């Protein structure tokens, strides 16, 4: 008996060691996972959930930004045993091939639902067809899939509207401040991501209509390091020629701030450059309150509760969920000089960041 126990223990240790040696990008526990929670070790078989437990596989983009951390945390907060779920989480590290492979592994594992946040907008029809043939409903969150409709629902934000909002705010702000010429640098998000495509297109619609000069528009890959690198080269190439920097996410803005500080460029409410970003993570809202960021256009990362209530629970009850579910968002500004803007014909309020706004921010 004792011998048997020792052998069993030894085997467990061998498996544990084998699991430790797996590549970091496979099924993994992100830093944000609440301590003590179980995940599926890399490469190990997942036993499909027993009884009423719903097994979901979530193929996440990566861990490139504060927004992404909040999105991952939101999934762990919802898809856990307390709520009747088990989740297999894969961080694809911004690599589309890894994300496609994750979907194929979810099919092998026989999950009940697949959640996909697609790194890029195209290239999905083949693998989504495989999911459909396996009878596994796919729920898309955040970024869109633009070349296939083989999914049950999409839950996310209207990125083009976010871009238009940034443009309409800039127009109204420049008028209020008597700034006659706008010379703009854009730091785009990851190439091919629908968030990048939408924000670029929406902002450009207003820029073209108003005849603004967009000097350059380059990808910072939605990371702080990427934003800093692009801004460093902008500061060298276009010194003294720009008065607006649009960062397509908060982390790029953090990097751009470092680069401008190093280059002696002033920005924000008291500076020479109007600085704008998207996402509205708590750190960024703090920068808006300090006046370092002039405006920040929110993108809500908390899709998981909507996936649970409006998609999975509807399906479990035999219903058909909506094909598109939009989350609501707020436009935040540093100064109390404009009350609202008109975006695509709709009047939308501008919210000044106060202590109260910051205190109520979860991420
Ligand atoms: O803006 C950025 C993240 O897809 C909307 O991805 C999301 C974007 C978000 O890396 O911070």
GROMACS .gro file of C-alpha atoms and ligand atoms in nm, residues 60-69 71 94 117-119 141-144 157 159 162 189-190 193-196 199 221-223 248-252 278-280 297 299-301 329, ligand 1:
model
   56
   60UNK     CA    1  -0.760   3.587  -2.537
   61UNK     CA    2  -0.556   3.828  -2.754
   62UNK     CA    3  -0.261   3.861  -2.513
   63UNK     CA    4  -0.158   4.077  -2.220
   64UNK     CA    5  -0.049   4.392  -2.405
   65UNK     CA    6  -0.243   4.659  -2.215
   66UNK     CA    7  -0.429   4.763  -1.898
   67UNK     CA    8  -0.750   4.715  -2.097
   68UNK     CA    9  -0.653   4.355  -2.172
   69UNK     CA   10  -0.573   4.285  -1.805
   71UNK     CA   11  -1.079   4.197  -1.985
   94UNK     CA   12  -0.081   3.865  -2.999
  117UNK     CA   13  -1.135   3.794  -2.898
  118UNK     CA   14  -0.989   3.796  -3.250
  119UNK     CA   15  -0.641   3.951  -3.275
  141UNK     CA   16  -1.597   3.952  -2.782
  142UNK     CA   17  -1.438   4.295  -2.822
  143UNK     CA   18  -1.276   4.299  -3.170
  144UNK     CA   19  -1.483   4.188  -3.466
  157UNK     CA   20  -1.780   4.836  -2.870
  159UNK     CA   21  -1.466   5.142  -3.258
  162UNK     CA   22  -1.503   5.598  -3.076
  189UNK     CA   23  -0.301   5.007  -3.239
  190UNK     CA   24  -0.203   4.661  -3.365
  193UNK     CA   25  -0.712   4.461  -3.543
  194UNK     CA   26  -1.069   4.585  -3.584
  195UNK     CA   27  -1.012   4.824  -3.290
  196UNK     CA   28  -0.731   4.986  -3.490
  199UNK     CA   29  -1.061   5.410  -3.456
  221UNK     CA   30   0.098   4.775  -3.123
  222UNK     CA   31  -0.123   4.883  -2.830
  223UNK     CA   32   0.177   4.864  -2.592
  248UNK     CA   33  -0.524   5.453  -2.996
  249UNK     CA   34  -0.495   5.315  -2.642
  250UNK     CA   35  -0.392   5.430  -2.295
  251UNK     CA   36  -0.070   5.230  -2.277
  252UNK     CA   37   0.058   5.391  -2.595
  278UNK     CA   38  -0.877   5.550  -2.593
  279UNK     CA   39  -0.978   5.287  -2.328
  280UNK     CA   40  -1.011   5.496  -2.007
  297UNK     CA   41  -1.252   5.785  -2.503
  299UNK     CA   42  -1.385   5.132  -2.439
  300UNK     CA   43  -1.548   4.892  -2.195
  301UNK     CA   44  -1.338   4.577  -2.131
  329UNK     CA   45  -1.927   5.403  -2.311
  364LIG     O1   46  -0.812   4.938  -2.685
  364LIG     C1   47  -0.627   4.801  -2.628
  364LIG     C2   48  -0.612   4.655  -2.631
  364LIG     O2   49  -0.929   4.545  -2.858
  364LIG     C3   50  -1.042   4.733  -2.773
  364LIG     O3   51  -0.694   4.612  -2.737
  364LIG     C4   52  -0.929   4.641  -2.759
  364LIG     C5   53  -0.793   4.708  -2.758
  364LIG     C6   54  -0.774   4.810  -2.649
  364LIG     O4   55  -0.486   4.612  -2.636
  364LIG     O5   56  -0.582   4.857  -2.510
   0.00000   0.00000   0.00000
